[in-house]
Amino acid sequence: MKFREAKNKFVQTWGALGSQWGINKTMAQIHALLMVSHEPVSMEDIMEELQISRGNASMNLRALMDWGIVYKEYKTGERREYFTAEKDLDELAVKISKERSKREIKPALKVLKEVSSIAADGTTEEKHFVEQTTKLYDFVLKADNVLDKMTEYKDNWLAQILMKFMK
């Protein structure tokens, strides 16, 4: 397999996986392209490489920058904007985990807390509902706390030692 073919296969596969991670295919493809590019890439080059419109490229680049995993760069003497992706895979995982927690887990926790706090009037069905949603809230809260602790390990020297020991 030649370089061009391998690069295209990676970008396409990463894009297909993106929908399973809760992002759209184009957003994942742009991220993949930037992640494996050794130099910052212009929006025009992204559009050409992925055969997408300027609006599509712009919208998805903005979303990736909101996630904190793509950065805008400028080159001296050029009017074009260039983009690069986070290359540190540990940092990338932390940023994605934090963003997904903020967008998905925290809102789910809010709803679970609200629905598990209803005043059950004593029917078996209502008691069961409150019991199950309370258990689910507790489970999701614990999972979110574990995720928070795992993403904080980069700032904690003791956690770093433990993570190295676990490897």
mmCIF file of C-alpha atoms in Angstrom:
data_model
loop_
_atom_site.group_PDB
_atom_site.id
_atom_site.type_symbol
_atom_site.label_atom_id
_atom_site.label_comp_id
_atom_site.label_asym_id
_atom_site.label_seq_id
_atom_site.Cartn_x
_atom_site.Cartn_y
_atom_site.Cartn_z
ATOM 1 C CA MET A 1 0.000 0.000 0.000
ATOM 2 C CA LYS A 2 1.393 3.396 -0.966
ATOM 3 C CA PHE A 3 1.438 6.417 1.374
ATOM 4 C CA ARG A 4 -1.439 8.258 -0.337
ATOM 5 C CA GLU A 5 -3.656 5.187 -0.238
ATOM 6 C CA ALA A 6 -2.781 4.476 3.411
ATOM 7 C CA LYS A 7 -3.460 8.075 4.425
ATOM 8 C CA ASN A 8 -6.812 8.082 2.634
ATOM 9 C CA LYS A 9 -7.786 4.748 4.190
ATOM 10 C CA PHE A 10 -6.931 6.070 7.665
ATOM 11 C CA VAL A 11 -8.926 9.295 7.161
ATOM 12 C CA GLN A 12 -11.945 7.400 5.805
ATOM 13 C CA THR A 13 -11.865 4.809 8.601
ATOM 14 C CA TRP A 14 -11.439 7.445 11.322
ATOM 15 C CA GLY A 15 -14.394 9.287 9.787
ATOM 16 C CA ALA A 16 -16.568 6.176 9.882
ATOM 17 C CA LEU A 17 -15.626 5.616 13.529
ATOM 18 C CA GLY A 18 -16.549 9.209 14.364
ATOM 19 C CA SER A 19 -20.265 8.529 14.179
ATOM 20 C CA GLN A 20 -19.848 5.851 16.848
ATOM 21 C CA TRP A 21 -18.164 8.432 19.100
ATOM 22 C CA GLY A 22 -20.957 10.957 18.767
ATOM 23 C CA ILE A 23 -19.453 13.238 16.127
ATOM 24 C CA ASN A 24 -20.203 13.500 12.440
ATOM 25 C CA LYS A 25 -18.149 11.777 9.763
ATOM 26 C CA THR A 26 -16.689 14.952 8.266
ATOM 27 C CA MET A 27 -15.611 16.284 11.650
ATOM 28 C CA ALA A 28 -13.771 13.016 12.328
ATOM 29 C CA GLN A 29 -12.199 13.010 8.852
ATOM 30 C CA ILE A 30 -10.895 16.558 9.288
ATOM 31 C CA HIS A 31 -9.484 15.605 12.673
ATOM 32 C CA ALA A 32 -7.809 12.514 11.208
ATOM 33 C CA LEU A 33 -6.305 14.506 8.349
ATOM 34 C CA LEU A 34 -4.887 17.117 10.715
ATOM 35 C CA MET A 35 -3.665 14.521 13.202
ATOM 36 C CA VAL A 36 -1.486 12.760 10.629
ATOM 37 C CA SER A 37 -0.307 15.900 8.822
ATOM 38 C CA HIS A 38 3.236 16.873 9.707
ATOM 39 C CA GLU A 39 2.549 20.563 8.996
ATOM 40 C CA PRO A 40 -0.474 22.807 9.590
ATOM 41 C CA VAL A 41 -3.074 22.480 6.804
ATOM 42 C CA SER A 42 -5.089 25.301 5.200
ATOM 43 C CA MET A 43 -8.867 25.156 4.944
ATOM 44 C CA GLU A 44 -8.525 25.099 1.172
ATOM 45 C CA ASP A 45 -6.302 22.024 1.344
ATOM 46 C CA ILE A 46 -8.758 20.334 3.722
ATOM 47 C CA MET A 47 -11.613 21.094 1.319
ATOM 48 C CA GLU A 48 -9.674 19.696 -1.623
ATOM 49 C CA GLU A 49 -8.413 16.594 0.194
ATOM 50 C CA LEU A 50 -11.847 15.642 1.571
ATOM 51 C CA GLN A 51 -13.942 17.027 -1.301
ATOM 52 C CA ILE A 52 -16.129 19.125 1.021
ATOM 53 C CA SER A 53 -17.566 22.630 0.820
ATOM 54 C CA ARG A 54 -16.100 25.693 2.535
ATOM 55 C CA GLY A 55 -19.131 25.909 4.828
ATOM 56 C CA ASN A 56 -18.801 22.265 5.859
ATOM 57 C CA ALA A 57 -15.064 22.645 6.489
ATOM 58 C CA SER A 58 -15.530 25.884 8.425
ATOM 59 C CA MET A 59 -18.343 24.542 10.609
ATOM 60 C CA ASN A 60 -16.467 21.358 11.495
ATOM 61 C CA LEU A 61 -13.155 23.130 12.127
ATOM 62 C CA ARG A 62 -14.953 25.500 14.494
ATOM 63 C CA ALA A 63 -16.468 22.514 16.329
ATOM 64 C CA LEU A 64 -13.066 20.814 16.618
ATOM 65 C CA MET A 65 -11.580 24.039 18.003
ATOM 66 C CA ASP A 66 -14.469 24.247 20.509
ATOM 67 C CA TRP A 67 -13.528 20.750 21.653
ATOM 68 C CA GLY A 68 -9.964 22.021 22.129
ATOM 69 C CA ILE A 69 -8.390 19.392 19.876
ATOM 70 C CA VAL A 70 -7.662 21.546 16.813
ATOM 71 C CA TYR A 71 -5.782 24.841 16.783
ATOM 72 C CA LYS A 72 -5.645 27.701 14.321
ATOM 73 C CA GLU A 73 -2.221 28.860 13.186
ATOM 74 C CA TYR A 74 -1.005 31.707 11.035
ATOM 75 C CA LYS A 75 2.021 31.750 8.786
ATOM 76 C CA THR A 76 3.975 34.949 8.392
ATOM 77 C CA GLY A 77 3.169 36.713 5.147
ATOM 78 C CA GLU A 78 0.112 34.550 4.392
ATOM 79 C CA ARG A 79 -3.536 35.508 4.635
ATOM 80 C CA ARG A 80 -4.706 31.918 4.843
ATOM 81 C CA GLU A 81 -5.497 30.312 8.155
ATOM 82 C CA TYR A 82 -3.881 26.981 8.911
ATOM 83 C CA PHE A 83 -4.999 24.269 11.289
ATOM 84 C CA THR A 84 -3.268 21.604 13.303
ATOM 85 C CA ALA A 85 -4.545 18.888 15.641
ATOM 86 C CA GLU A 86 -3.450 17.977 19.143
ATOM 87 C CA LYS A 87 -0.636 15.466 18.668
ATOM 88 C CA ASP A 88 -0.252 14.313 22.292
ATOM 89 C CA LEU A 89 -2.570 11.295 22.483
ATOM 90 C CA ASP A 90 -2.873 11.457 26.283
ATOM 91 C CA GLU A 91 -3.905 15.109 26.077
ATOM 92 C CA LEU A 92 -6.286 14.303 23.212
ATOM 93 C CA ALA A 93 -7.985 11.580 25.270
ATOM 94 C CA VAL A 94 -8.335 13.916 28.260
ATOM 95 C CA LYS A 95 -9.874 16.711 26.172
ATOM 96 C CA ILE A 96 -12.303 14.383 24.423
ATOM 97 C CA SER A 97 -13.324 12.770 27.725
ATOM 98 C CA LYS A 98 -13.959 16.130 29.367
ATOM 99 C CA GLU A 99 -15.955 17.410 26.396
ATOM 100 C CA ARG A 100 -18.084 14.269 26.156
ATOM 101 C CA SER A 101 -18.754 14.410 29.884
ATOM 102 C CA LYS A 102 -19.845 18.035 29.589
ATOM 103 C CA ARG A 103 -22.059 17.392 26.544
ATOM 104 C CA GLU A 104 -23.460 13.958 27.358
ATOM 105 C CA ILE A 105 -22.958 12.708 30.913
ATOM 106 C CA LYS A 106 -23.668 15.906 32.877
ATOM 107 C CA PRO A 107 -27.024 16.534 31.112
ATOM 108 C CA ALA A 108 -27.991 12.871 31.650
ATOM 109 C CA LEU A 109 -27.127 13.189 35.349
ATOM 110 C CA LYS A 110 -29.311 16.272 35.630
ATOM 111 C CA VAL A 111 -32.295 14.434 34.128
ATOM 112 C CA LEU A 112 -31.708 11.308 36.233
ATOM 113 C CA LYS A 113 -31.539 13.373 39.417
ATOM 114 C CA GLU A 114 -34.736 15.182 38.481
ATOM 115 C CA VAL A 115 -36.761 12.079 37.578
ATOM 116 C CA SER A 116 -35.517 10.032 40.553
ATOM 117 C CA SER A 117 -36.570 12.799 42.943
ATOM 118 C CA ILE A 118 -40.286 12.623 42.237
ATOM 119 C CA ALA A 119 -42.617 12.101 45.147
ATOM 120 C CA ALA A 120 -43.876 8.563 44.624
ATOM 121 C CA ASP A 121 -47.530 8.270 45.697
ATOM 122 C CA GLY A 122 -47.021 4.770 46.963
ATOM 123 C CA THR A 123 -47.794 2.606 43.937
ATOM 124 C CA THR A 124 -45.449 -0.268 43.224
ATOM 125 C CA GLU A 125 -44.795 1.106 39.746
ATOM 126 C CA GLU A 126 -43.734 4.521 41.050
ATOM 127 C CA LYS A 127 -41.556 3.054 43.792
ATOM 128 C CA HIS A 128 -39.850 0.819 41.234
ATOM 129 C CA PHE A 129 -39.317 3.788 38.893
ATOM 130 C CA VAL A 130 -37.723 5.901 41.644
ATOM 131 C CA GLU A 131 -35.583 2.991 42.834
ATOM 132 C CA GLN A 132 -34.279 2.166 39.347
ATOM 133 C CA THR A 133 -33.628 5.763 38.289
ATOM 134 C CA THR A 134 -31.867 6.417 41.607
ATOM 135 C CA LYS A 135 -29.628 3.384 41.041
ATOM 136 C CA LEU A 136 -28.915 4.537 37.504
ATOM 137 C CA TYR A 137 -28.119 8.063 38.731
ATOM 138 C CA ASP A 138 -25.710 6.678 41.352
ATOM 139 C CA PHE A 139 -24.001 4.453 38.775
ATOM 140 C CA VAL A 140 -23.588 7.206 36.164
ATOM 141 C CA LEU A 141 -22.361 9.619 38.850
ATOM 142 C CA LYS A 142 -19.702 7.123 39.979
ATOM 143 C CA ALA A 143 -18.643 6.491 36.381
ATOM 144 C CA ASP A 144 -18.388 10.245 35.760
ATOM 145 C CA ASN A 145 -16.323 10.694 38.925
ATOM 146 C CA VAL A 146 -13.952 7.925 37.836
ATOM 147 C CA LEU A 147 -13.634 9.570 34.432
ATOM 148 C CA ASP A 148 -12.898 12.910 36.120
ATOM 149 C CA LYS A 149 -10.198 11.315 38.264
ATOM 150 C CA MET A 150 -8.629 9.595 35.275
ATOM 151 C CA THR A 151 -8.475 12.829 33.294
ATOM 152 C CA GLU A 152 -6.945 14.694 36.218
ATOM 153 C CA TYR A 153 -4.028 12.269 36.524
ATOM 154 C CA LYS A 154 -1.819 14.365 34.243
ATOM 155 C CA ASP A 155 -1.759 17.076 36.915
ATOM 156 C CA ASN A 156 -1.208 14.680 39.788
ATOM 157 C CA TRP A 157 2.277 13.207 40.226
ATOM 158 C CA LEU A 158 1.020 10.330 42.393
ATOM 159 C CA ALA A 159 -1.579 9.333 39.812
ATOM 160 C CA GLN A 160 1.090 9.483 37.105
ATOM 161 C CA ILE A 161 3.247 7.045 39.051
ATOM 162 C CA LEU A 162 0.261 4.717 39.539
ATOM 163 C CA MET A 163 -0.615 4.885 35.827
ATOM 164 C CA LYS A 164 2.980 4.004 34.898
ATOM 165 C CA PHE A 165 2.917 1.153 37.385
ATOM 166 C CA MET A 166 -0.339 -0.165 35.851
ATOM 167 C CA LYS A 167 1.181 -0.180 32.355
#
